[in-house]
Short mmCIF file of C-alpha atoms and ligand atoms in Angstrom, two decimals:
data_model
loop_
_atom_site.label_atom_id
_atom_site.label_comp_id
_atom_site.label_asym_id
_atom_site.label_seq_id
_atom_site.Cartn_x
_atom_site.Cartn_y
_atom_site.Cartn_z
CA MET D 63 65.64 -29.46 19.74
CA ALA D 64 66.21 -32.41 21.99
CA HIS D 65 69.91 -31.83 22.23
CA SER D 66 69.85 -28.21 23.16
CA THR D 67 66.85 -27.76 25.43
CA LEU D 68 68.62 -28.07 28.76
CA ARG D 69 71.64 -26.14 27.62
CA SER D 70 69.68 -23.23 26.27
CA ARG D 71 67.60 -23.06 29.44
CA LEU D 72 70.72 -23.08 31.56
CA GLY D 73 72.19 -20.47 29.25
CA CYS D 74 69.28 -18.15 30.00
CA TRP D 75 69.83 -18.51 33.72
CA LEU D 76 73.50 -17.97 33.38
CA ALA D 77 72.83 -14.75 31.54
CA LEU D 78 70.20 -13.69 34.05
CA MET D 79 72.14 -14.44 37.17
CA GLY D 80 75.55 -13.40 36.01
CA MET D 81 78.68 -15.40 36.52
CA ALA D 82 80.06 -15.76 40.00
CA LEU D 83 83.67 -14.75 40.35
CA TRP D 84 85.92 -17.65 41.02
CA LEU D 85 89.29 -16.96 42.45
CA THR D 86 91.39 -20.05 41.86
CA ALA D 87 94.16 -19.62 39.37
CA CYS D 88 93.58 -21.10 35.91
CA ARG D 89 95.54 -24.25 35.33
CA PRO D 90 97.19 -25.28 32.09
CA LEU D 91 95.37 -27.73 29.84
CA THR D 92 97.18 -30.93 30.54
CA ILE D 93 95.88 -34.44 30.86
CA PRO D 94 97.80 -36.42 33.43
CA MET D 95 98.51 -40.05 32.67
CA PRO D 96 96.22 -42.60 34.32
CA THR D 97 96.91 -43.32 37.94
CA ALA D 98 95.21 -45.63 40.39
CA ALA D 99 93.82 -42.68 42.29
CA VAL D 100 93.23 -43.61 45.92
CA PRO D 101 92.20 -40.85 48.29
CA GLY D 102 95.09 -40.00 50.61
CA THR D 103 97.45 -42.76 49.51
CA ALA D 104 99.85 -43.64 52.34
CA PRO D 105 103.54 -42.86 51.96
CA ALA D 106 105.94 -45.79 51.62
CA LEU D 107 107.51 -45.48 55.07
CA ALA D 108 104.91 -45.42 57.82
CA PRO D 109 105.50 -42.27 59.87
CA GLY D 110 103.76 -41.39 63.14
CA PRO D 111 100.16 -40.24 63.01
CA VAL D 112 99.57 -36.95 61.22
CA ALA D 113 96.44 -34.99 60.34
CA GLY D 114 94.66 -36.13 57.16
CA ALA D 115 94.60 -33.61 54.29
CA ALA D 116 91.69 -31.15 54.23
CA GLY D 117 91.18 -31.63 50.49
CA LEU D 118 91.94 -33.98 47.61
CA ASP D 119 93.49 -31.30 45.38
CA ASP D 120 90.73 -31.40 42.81
CA PRO D 121 91.78 -28.94 40.07
CA LEU D 122 88.45 -27.09 40.37
CA TYR D 123 87.52 -27.70 44.02
CA PRO D 124 90.78 -28.22 45.95
CA THR D 125 89.10 -28.39 49.37
CA LEU D 126 86.34 -30.89 48.48
CA GLY D 127 87.00 -34.34 49.89
CA ASN D 128 89.61 -35.18 52.50
CA GLY D 129 92.71 -37.34 52.73
CA GLY D 130 93.72 -40.17 55.03
CA TYR D 131 90.70 -42.43 54.91
CA ASP D 132 88.38 -44.20 52.51
CA VAL D 133 84.67 -44.27 53.33
CA LEU D 134 83.02 -47.66 52.97
CA HIS D 135 79.50 -46.86 54.14
CA TYR D 136 77.29 -43.96 55.22
CA ASP D 137 74.38 -44.61 57.57
CA ILE D 138 72.26 -41.46 57.57
CA ASP D 139 69.47 -41.42 60.15
CA LEU D 140 67.28 -38.31 60.05
CA THR D 141 63.99 -37.30 61.62
CA VAL D 142 62.52 -34.48 59.59
CA ASP D 143 60.03 -31.82 60.62
CA VAL D 144 58.62 -31.12 57.17
CA ALA D 145 56.61 -28.01 58.12
CA GLY D 146 59.65 -26.33 59.69
CA ASN D 147 62.18 -27.90 57.31
CA THR D 148 64.38 -28.89 60.23
CA LEU D 149 66.04 -32.20 60.93
CA ASN D 150 67.51 -34.05 63.83
CA GLY D 151 69.69 -37.08 63.48
CA ALA D 152 73.08 -38.61 62.98
CA THR D 153 75.36 -39.87 60.24
CA THR D 154 77.60 -42.83 60.99
CA ILE D 155 80.55 -43.28 58.67
CA SER D 156 82.41 -46.59 58.37
CA ALA D 157 85.83 -45.97 56.88
CA ARG D 158 89.28 -47.45 56.52
CA ALA D 159 92.24 -45.30 57.50
CA THR D 160 94.76 -45.12 54.65
CA GLN D 161 97.42 -43.65 56.95
CA ALA D 162 97.99 -43.24 60.70
CA LEU D 163 95.83 -40.28 61.68
CA SER D 164 96.12 -37.85 64.57
CA ALA D 165 93.09 -36.02 63.18
CA PHE D 166 91.00 -36.03 60.01
CA ASN D 167 88.44 -33.89 58.24
CA LEU D 168 84.89 -34.27 57.05
CA ASP D 169 83.07 -31.82 54.76
CA PHE D 170 80.02 -30.47 56.59
CA SER D 171 78.40 -27.02 56.49
CA GLY D 172 75.57 -25.38 58.43
CA LEU D 173 73.58 -27.52 60.92
CA THR D 174 74.43 -27.63 64.62
CA ILE D 175 76.64 -30.48 65.77
CA GLY D 176 75.63 -32.17 69.03
CA GLN D 177 78.33 -34.78 69.44
CA VAL D 178 81.08 -36.54 67.51
CA THR D 179 82.33 -40.01 68.42
CA VAL D 180 85.15 -42.04 66.93
CA ASN D 181 85.01 -45.79 67.55
CA GLY D 182 82.42 -45.12 70.25
CA ALA D 183 84.44 -42.56 72.22
CA PRO D 184 83.56 -38.84 72.20
CA ALA D 185 86.07 -36.90 70.09
CA ARG D 186 87.08 -33.24 69.96
CA TYR D 187 86.02 -31.33 66.88
CA ARG D 188 86.34 -27.90 65.36
CA ARG D 189 84.66 -26.47 62.30
CA GLN D 190 85.93 -23.77 59.94
CA ALA D 191 83.50 -23.02 57.11
CA SER D 192 82.70 -26.48 55.70
CA GLU D 193 85.80 -28.25 57.06
CA LEU D 194 85.02 -30.28 60.18
CA THR D 195 88.26 -31.41 61.86
CA ILE D 196 87.91 -34.35 64.23
CA THR D 197 90.61 -35.26 66.76
CA PRO D 198 90.05 -38.68 68.31
CA VAL D 199 91.30 -39.40 71.83
CA GLN D 200 93.48 -42.18 70.45
CA PRO D 201 95.23 -41.69 67.10
CA VAL D 202 93.85 -43.93 64.35
CA GLN D 203 96.18 -46.68 63.12
CA ALA D 204 96.96 -46.99 59.44
CA ASP D 205 94.71 -49.53 57.70
CA SER D 206 92.34 -49.80 60.67
CA LEU D 207 88.58 -49.60 60.43
CA LEU D 208 87.06 -46.46 61.77
CA THR D 209 83.51 -45.65 62.88
CA VAL D 210 82.65 -41.97 63.12
CA THR D 211 79.26 -40.73 64.28
CA VAL D 212 78.21 -37.11 63.98
CA ALA D 213 74.93 -36.14 65.67
CA TYR D 214 73.37 -32.90 64.44
CA GLN D 215 70.22 -30.88 64.09
CA GLY D 216 68.80 -27.68 62.68
CA GLN D 217 67.65 -26.27 59.38
CA PRO D 218 69.88 -27.20 56.45
CA GLN D 219 71.16 -24.16 54.58
CA PRO D 220 71.31 -24.57 50.80
CA MET D 221 74.59 -23.25 49.44
CA ARG D 222 75.84 -21.33 46.43
CA ASP D 223 78.35 -23.10 44.21
CA PRO D 224 80.04 -21.09 41.42
CA GLY D 225 79.73 -24.21 39.24
CA VAL D 226 75.92 -24.02 39.31
CA PRO D 227 74.89 -20.36 39.24
CA PHE D 228 71.32 -21.29 38.30
CA LEU D 229 70.18 -22.70 41.66
CA PRO D 230 71.22 -23.21 45.28
CA LEU D 231 72.57 -26.68 46.03
CA GLY D 232 71.83 -29.22 48.72
CA TRP D 233 68.85 -29.88 50.96
CA GLN D 234 66.09 -27.38 50.23
CA ARG D 235 62.41 -26.75 49.84
CA PHE D 236 60.71 -27.02 46.47
CA GLY D 237 57.13 -25.77 46.96
CA ASP D 238 55.76 -27.75 49.91
CA ASP D 239 58.19 -30.62 49.38
CA ILE D 240 61.80 -31.09 50.43
CA ALA D 241 64.46 -32.44 48.10
CA VAL D 242 68.21 -32.63 47.67
CA VAL D 243 70.12 -31.70 44.49
CA SER D 244 73.86 -31.41 45.10
CA GLU D 245 76.10 -31.67 42.05
CA PRO D 246 78.89 -30.90 42.61
CA SER D 247 79.34 -29.69 46.22
CA GLY D 248 75.91 -29.61 47.96
CA ALA D 249 76.01 -32.93 49.85
CA MET D 250 77.76 -31.21 52.75
CA THR D 251 74.56 -29.23 53.51
CA TRP D 252 72.88 -32.31 55.01
CA PHE D 253 75.40 -34.97 55.99
CA PRO D 254 79.11 -34.98 56.87
CA SER D 255 81.18 -36.78 54.24
CA ASN D 256 84.26 -37.19 52.16
CA ASN D 257 82.61 -34.98 49.57
CA HIS D 258 84.35 -35.98 46.34
CA PRO D 259 83.52 -38.61 43.68
CA LEU D 260 86.95 -40.21 44.19
CA ASP D 261 85.61 -41.69 47.43
CA LYS D 262 82.40 -43.57 46.65
CA ALA D 263 80.59 -45.63 49.28
CA THR D 264 77.37 -47.53 49.93
CA PHE D 265 74.53 -45.83 51.81
CA THR D 266 71.71 -46.60 54.22
CA MET D 267 69.21 -43.81 54.77
CA ARG D 268 66.64 -43.97 57.58
CA LEU D 269 64.20 -41.15 57.10
CA THR D 270 61.46 -40.48 59.64
CA VAL D 271 58.78 -38.08 58.44
CA PRO D 272 55.44 -37.03 59.92
CA LYS D 273 52.32 -38.53 58.39
CA PRO D 274 51.08 -38.13 55.70
CA TYR D 275 54.46 -37.46 54.08
CA GLN D 276 56.55 -40.10 52.31
CA ALA D 277 60.32 -40.14 51.92
CA ALA D 278 62.19 -41.49 48.91
CA ALA D 279 65.93 -41.86 48.51
CA ASN D 280 68.53 -43.69 46.40
CA GLY D 281 68.35 -47.43 45.96
CA VAL D 282 65.79 -49.86 47.27
CA LEU D 283 63.18 -49.30 50.00
CA SER D 284 64.06 -52.10 52.41
CA ASP D 285 61.71 -51.30 55.28
CA THR D 286 58.79 -49.07 56.24
CA GLN D 287 57.99 -48.62 59.94
CA ASP D 288 54.75 -47.15 61.23
CA ASN D 289 55.49 -45.13 64.39
CA GLY D 290 51.95 -43.84 64.90
CA SER D 291 52.22 -40.20 63.95
CA SER D 292 55.27 -40.70 61.73
CA THR D 293 56.70 -43.20 59.29
CA THR D 294 60.31 -44.37 58.95
CA TYR D 295 61.49 -45.25 55.45
CA VAL D 296 64.72 -47.24 55.18
CA TRP D 297 66.52 -46.99 51.84
CA GLN D 298 69.55 -49.06 50.86
CA MET D 299 72.03 -48.09 48.17
CA THR D 300 74.18 -51.22 48.04
CA ASP D 301 76.41 -50.15 45.13
CA PRO D 302 79.04 -47.42 45.50
CA MET D 303 77.69 -43.91 45.12
CA ALA D 304 79.37 -40.50 44.95
CA THR D 305 78.12 -38.04 47.58
CA TYR D 306 76.84 -35.59 44.95
CA LEU D 307 74.35 -38.21 43.74
CA ALA D 308 72.76 -38.84 47.15
CA THR D 309 69.20 -37.56 47.29
CA VAL D 310 66.13 -37.42 49.50
CA HIS D 311 62.64 -36.45 48.34
CA ILE D 312 59.94 -35.77 50.94
CA GLY D 313 56.38 -35.04 49.88
CA ARG D 314 53.08 -36.70 49.10
CA TYR D 315 53.40 -38.96 46.13
CA GLU D 316 51.66 -41.30 43.83
CA VAL D 317 54.24 -44.10 43.71
CA ILE D 318 54.16 -46.17 40.54
CA THR D 319 56.10 -49.42 40.74
CA ALA D 320 56.79 -52.03 38.11
CA ALA D 321 59.20 -54.85 37.38
CA GLY D 322 61.97 -53.63 35.12
CA PRO D 323 64.36 -55.57 32.87
CA ASP D 324 66.94 -57.87 34.53
CA GLY D 325 65.09 -57.75 37.86
CA VAL D 326 65.61 -53.98 38.21
CA VAL D 327 62.96 -52.45 40.50
CA ARG D 328 61.16 -49.61 38.76
CA ARG D 329 59.57 -46.97 41.00
CA ASP D 330 58.54 -43.44 40.12
CA TYR D 331 57.55 -40.78 42.66
CA PHE D 332 55.03 -38.33 41.23
CA PRO D 333 53.68 -35.52 43.45
CA LEU D 334 49.93 -36.04 43.97
CA GLY D 335 48.05 -34.42 41.13
CA THR D 336 50.84 -34.75 38.53
CA PRO D 337 49.06 -34.60 35.14
CA ALA D 338 49.00 -37.79 33.06
CA SER D 339 50.72 -35.85 30.24
CA VAL D 340 53.74 -35.29 32.49
CA LYS D 341 53.85 -38.86 33.78
CA ALA D 342 53.76 -40.06 30.17
CA SER D 343 57.16 -38.42 29.59
CA PHE D 344 58.75 -41.33 31.44
CA ALA D 345 56.92 -44.14 29.64
CA PRO D 346 59.85 -44.88 27.25
CA ILE D 347 62.28 -45.64 30.11
CA PRO D 348 62.07 -49.47 29.70
CA GLN D 349 62.92 -49.17 25.99
CA MET D 350 65.71 -46.73 26.84
CA MET D 351 67.15 -49.22 29.35
CA GLN D 352 67.06 -51.88 26.65
CA PHE D 353 68.80 -49.47 24.24
CA MET D 354 71.61 -48.86 26.76
CA ARG D 355 71.85 -52.55 27.53
CA GLN D 356 72.41 -53.40 23.86
CA ARG D 357 75.07 -50.76 23.36
CA ILE D 358 76.89 -50.73 26.72
CA GLY D 359 75.66 -53.36 29.16
CA PRO D 360 72.91 -54.08 31.68
CA TYR D 361 71.63 -51.29 33.90
CA PRO D 362 74.22 -50.89 36.72
CA PHE D 363 71.99 -50.74 39.82
CA ALA D 364 69.11 -52.52 41.58
CA ALA D 365 66.47 -49.84 40.92
CA TYR D 366 65.60 -47.01 38.56
CA GLY D 367 62.92 -44.36 38.48
CA VAL D 368 62.26 -40.65 38.67
CA ALA D 369 61.20 -38.36 41.50
CA LEU D 370 59.42 -35.22 40.39
CA LEU D 371 59.49 -31.93 42.24
CA PRO D 372 56.14 -30.17 42.70
CA VAL D 373 57.47 -27.08 40.87
CA PRO D 374 58.62 -26.70 37.25
CA THR D 375 62.38 -26.57 36.60
CA GLY D 376 64.38 -26.26 33.42
CA TRP D 377 66.87 -28.81 34.73
CA ALA D 378 67.02 -32.42 35.78
CA LEU D 379 69.66 -34.26 37.79
CA GLU D 380 70.88 -37.85 37.60
CA THR D 381 70.58 -38.60 41.36
CA GLN D 382 71.63 -42.26 41.50
CA THR D 383 68.80 -44.72 40.72
CA LEU D 384 66.20 -41.93 41.22
CA SER D 385 66.61 -39.10 38.70
CA THR D 386 65.21 -35.76 39.82
CA PHE D 387 63.00 -33.83 37.39
CA GLY D 388 60.84 -30.74 37.82
CA ALA D 389 57.11 -30.76 37.31
CA GLY D 390 56.13 -30.12 33.70
CA ALA D 391 55.45 -26.41 33.31
CA GLY D 392 51.70 -26.06 32.71
CA GLY D 393 51.35 -29.83 32.23
CA ALA D 394 54.02 -29.91 29.51
CA ALA D 395 55.79 -33.24 29.04
CA TRP D 396 59.54 -33.58 29.45
CA ASP D 397 61.55 -33.82 26.30
CA GLU D 398 62.40 -37.45 25.51
CA GLY D 399 66.04 -36.52 24.99
CA GLU D 400 66.31 -35.29 28.57
CA VAL D 401 64.75 -38.48 29.93
CA MET D 402 67.34 -40.41 27.90
CA HIS D 403 70.12 -38.07 29.08
CA GLU D 404 69.48 -38.67 32.80
CA LEU D 405 69.14 -42.43 32.31
CA ALA D 406 72.44 -42.59 30.37
CA HIS D 407 74.14 -40.94 33.38
CA GLU D 408 73.49 -44.09 35.42
CA TRP D 409 76.19 -45.78 33.31
CA PHE D 410 78.28 -42.67 32.62
CA GLY D 411 78.64 -40.48 35.70
CA ASN D 412 77.04 -42.67 38.34
CA SER D 413 78.57 -46.11 37.79
CA VAL D 414 81.71 -44.68 36.13
CA SER D 415 82.21 -41.41 38.03
CA PRO D 416 84.60 -38.59 37.15
CA ALA D 417 87.98 -38.82 38.91
CA THR D 418 88.04 -35.03 39.20
CA TRP D 419 85.54 -32.31 38.38
CA GLN D 420 87.70 -31.42 35.40
CA ASP D 421 86.63 -34.78 33.91
CA VAL D 422 82.93 -33.82 33.92
CA TRP D 423 82.68 -34.21 30.11
CA LEU D 424 82.87 -37.96 30.80
CA ASN D 425 79.42 -37.41 32.37
CA GLU D 426 77.84 -34.69 30.28
CA GLY D 427 79.42 -35.38 26.90
CA PHE D 428 78.45 -39.06 27.14
CA ALA D 429 74.88 -38.42 28.36
CA THR D 430 74.41 -35.87 25.58
CA TYR D 431 75.77 -38.25 22.94
CA PHE D 432 73.37 -40.97 24.08
CA GLN D 433 70.53 -38.49 23.56
CA TRP D 434 71.67 -38.14 19.96
CA LEU D 435 72.07 -41.90 19.56
CA TRP D 436 68.52 -42.41 20.83
CA GLN D 437 67.35 -39.96 18.19
CA GLU D 438 69.40 -41.81 15.57
CA GLN D 439 67.71 -45.08 16.45
CA ASN D 440 64.20 -43.65 16.54
CA GLU D 441 64.21 -40.98 13.85
CA GLY D 442 66.95 -42.27 11.60
CA SER D 443 70.35 -41.11 10.50
CA ALA D 444 69.11 -38.03 8.63
CA ALA D 445 67.62 -36.59 11.83
CA PHE D 446 70.74 -37.56 13.77
CA ASN D 447 73.02 -35.93 11.20
CA ALA D 448 70.91 -32.79 11.25
CA THR D 449 71.39 -32.63 15.04
CA VAL D 450 75.16 -33.13 14.98
CA GLN D 451 75.59 -30.60 12.15
CA GLU D 452 73.39 -28.04 13.85
CA VAL D 453 75.31 -28.43 17.11
CA TYR D 454 78.60 -28.12 15.26
CA ALA D 455 77.48 -24.91 13.54
CA SER D 456 76.30 -23.43 16.80
CA MET D 457 79.55 -24.35 18.57
CA LEU D 458 81.50 -22.75 15.74
CA ALA D 459 79.39 -19.58 15.91
CA GLN D 460 79.90 -19.35 19.67
CA ASP D 461 83.58 -20.29 19.54
CA VAL D 462 83.03 -23.05 22.11
CA GLY D 463 86.31 -23.95 23.83
CA SER D 464 87.83 -27.01 25.47
CA PRO D 465 85.53 -29.45 27.29
CA LEU D 466 87.99 -29.56 30.20
CA PRO D 467 86.77 -26.85 32.58
CA GLN D 468 89.40 -24.52 34.03
CA GLN D 469 87.14 -23.13 36.72
CA PRO D 470 83.75 -24.05 38.21
CA PRO D 471 81.60 -21.82 35.95
CA ASP D 472 82.90 -23.86 32.97
CA LEU D 473 81.46 -27.12 34.34
CA PHE D 474 77.94 -27.30 32.91
CA THR D 475 78.28 -25.50 29.60
CA ASP D 476 78.14 -26.13 25.86
CA ALA D 477 81.84 -27.01 26.06
CA THR D 478 81.29 -30.02 28.34
CA TYR D 479 77.90 -31.10 26.91
CA GLN D 480 78.07 -30.36 23.20
CA ARG D 481 81.77 -30.37 22.48
CA GLY D 482 82.07 -33.31 24.88
CA ALA D 483 79.47 -35.20 22.83
CA TRP D 484 81.10 -34.12 19.57
CA THR D 485 84.41 -35.47 20.87
CA LEU D 486 82.75 -38.88 20.96
CA HIS D 487 81.24 -38.31 17.54
CA ALA D 488 84.65 -37.40 16.10
CA LEU D 489 86.03 -40.62 17.56
CA ARG D 490 83.18 -42.59 16.04
CA LEU D 491 83.69 -41.00 12.60
CA THR D 492 87.38 -41.90 12.81
CA VAL D 493 87.23 -45.51 13.99
CA GLY D 494 83.81 -46.58 12.68
CA ASP D 495 80.81 -47.88 14.61
CA VAL D 496 82.05 -51.33 15.55
CA VAL D 497 85.29 -50.14 17.14
CA PHE D 498 83.59 -47.07 18.64
CA PHE D 499 81.07 -49.12 20.61
CA LYS D 500 83.82 -51.59 21.55
CA ILE D 501 85.72 -48.68 23.09
CA LEU D 502 82.69 -47.44 25.02
CA ARG D 503 81.93 -50.93 26.33
CA ALA D 504 85.55 -51.56 27.35
CA TYR D 505 85.71 -48.18 29.09
CA TYR D 506 82.45 -48.87 30.92
CA GLN D 507 83.45 -52.38 31.98
CA ARG D 508 86.87 -51.27 33.20
CA PHE D 509 85.63 -48.46 35.40
CA ALA D 510 82.08 -49.54 36.36
CA GLY D 511 81.41 -49.02 40.08
CA SER D 512 84.45 -46.78 40.33
CA HIS D 513 85.81 -43.67 38.65
CA ALA D 514 87.77 -42.73 35.55
CA SER D 515 89.81 -39.81 34.29
CA THR D 516 90.08 -38.30 30.82
CA ALA D 517 93.47 -40.00 30.51
CA ASP D 518 91.84 -43.35 31.35
CA PHE D 519 89.34 -42.84 28.52
CA ILE D 520 92.05 -41.88 26.03
CA ALA D 521 94.19 -44.88 27.05
CA THR D 522 91.21 -47.22 26.61
CA ALA D 523 90.37 -45.76 23.19
CA VAL D 524 93.97 -46.15 21.96
CA GLU D 525 94.26 -49.67 23.29
CA VAL D 526 90.93 -50.98 22.00
CA SER D 527 91.24 -49.34 18.58
CA GLY D 528 94.93 -50.20 18.21
CA GLN D 529 95.25 -46.75 16.62
CA PRO D 530 97.79 -44.45 18.31
CA ALA D 531 96.47 -41.53 16.21
CA VAL D 532 93.27 -41.66 18.25
CA GLU D 533 95.21 -40.05 21.09
CA THR D 534 96.07 -37.01 18.97
CA LEU D 535 92.48 -36.74 17.81
CA LEU D 536 91.04 -36.90 21.34
CA ARG D 537 93.59 -34.46 22.76
CA ASP D 538 92.79 -32.01 20.00
CA TRP D 539 89.05 -32.24 20.68
CA LEU D 540 89.55 -32.07 24.44
CA THR D 541 92.24 -29.43 24.86
CA ASN D 542 92.43 -27.23 21.76
CA PRO D 543 90.86 -23.86 22.58
CA LYS D 544 89.80 -23.76 18.90
CA LEU D 545 87.07 -26.12 17.71
CA PRO D 546 88.69 -28.85 15.56
CA ALA D 547 87.34 -29.58 12.08
CA PRO D 548 85.04 -32.64 11.91
CA PRO D 549 87.10 -35.67 10.86
CA ALA D 550 86.34 -37.34 7.55
CA PRO D 551 84.24 -40.45 8.15
CA SER D 552 86.15 -43.72 7.97
CA ALA D 553 84.74 -46.65 6.03
CA GLN D 554 81.56 -46.77 8.06
CA THR D 555 80.12 -50.00 9.27
CA PRO D 556 76.41 -49.97 9.99
CA VAL D 557 75.25 -48.95 13.44
CA ILE D 558 75.36 -51.70 16.04
CA ALA D 559 75.48 -55.21 14.82
CA LEU D 560 75.47 -56.84 18.25
N1 LIG S 1246 74.06 -33.01 35.75
C1 LIG S 1246 72.85 -32.26 35.40
C2 LIG S 1246 72.49 -32.79 33.99
O1 LIG S 1246 71.87 -33.75 33.83
C3 LIG S 1246 73.04 -30.76 35.44
C4 LIG S 1246 73.33 -30.25 36.81
C5 LIG S 1246 74.56 -30.05 37.36
C6 LIG S 1246 72.41 -29.95 37.84
N2 LIG S 1246 74.46 -29.64 38.65
C7 LIG S 1246 73.16 -29.58 38.97
C8 LIG S 1246 71.02 -29.99 37.92
C9 LIG S 1246 72.54 -29.28 40.19
C10 LIG S 1246 70.42 -29.66 39.13
C11 LIG S 1246 71.16 -29.31 40.23
O2 LIG S 1246 72.92 -32.32 33.02
ZN1 ZN S 1247 73.79 -34.42 32.36
#
């Protein structure tokens, strides 16, 4: 079934690989009230410079991200030896200090650091595991702009993350190609960053690869330079992006470009020799974009397409503007639901990003529900109802718990995908279609280009519906360890009269 393919594949891997032990203490199921979350908010009285925090206190990943500054832009300049899978280059970070800083941290693992400069002057640095602490010669003033350059080289080391036991994360080889898949923590394997979705920034990537390789990345290809034996590809991501969504694909591709709706650039990167049957999986994308546009709003970014790996995978990832998919196993097409799922993430996950990793159902529950809605539109309400009932029965049989993960291994599970999607369905049954889609649109518009928490979603649902009881309903679906009963449908209005 469309709705369960990815989950059941992941389930197999989980069973095969076993669960990694995770040592953070479990936290109680509470939903904090909405706050304007700013990384490292400055205290009211300006004290002397102090070291920025080494983490943002994410409930699942307390050391991801750093306090004391807000990144505006990453300029990542890498020359890649594809045969050896080594790189040489530099990342320049433009940031604004949110407090006076004697020192600050970046998240960066592996790779050998050559030099670090702050505002052009060499700075002292020290690295412990993936925490890179930089001490500038002069303390950084609160509110000042900051330019940090880290030069580095070596072979990126993919990392294990207990949230994704089914594959290593970060920069890695797939067959003869190189690609990056990072959610949630893997970005630190290839560039230094404030590695948390609370701090989104724009990106420029300059990727120099030997001929005949090509390099694709997020956003729009703004320049291609022929250096004789190598080519430099310059990619611009001019809308904010979370570090976990940054990707690079290096290989030999058939690039298919087209004009998309609303001036969106469409470009797909298919490894040479990709069978037509596999490429055809992505043919419905323009109709899917139209479907999202009608229900939520125009596509959020300047470009959209897919980059395929040369090897089959059971998973796909919503890397911003350039979703990553595996090759079809034995020429098999991708399931339409999964193509829809990754596209829906561009609105929910990429434009509106989770404020913490505990809010991941705002990504996975939404993307899964849009898979079901796509089925509802194309196959009718009987097929849709069969899907939601079947998922409900399977959740009941498995005793699926709260969609708010308490530890990393809970992140990408039936609880966040299926119960997350059913949480939206329960809301829809309660308020009816017209109010339901009004809520989703208001939530999207409020938090587009930024991030949102579970409390933000609940507050929006209560406000737009004018029904305080919606809060009780959502809290039950989101925090009750026991699966709630499906609510009785309200007087239903027909799907989408827009
Ligand atoms: N977000 C992916 C999805 O569409 C699942 C996923 C999470 C993933 N982390 C990953 C896939 C890392 C590949 C690599 O559901
Ligand atoms: Zn997803």
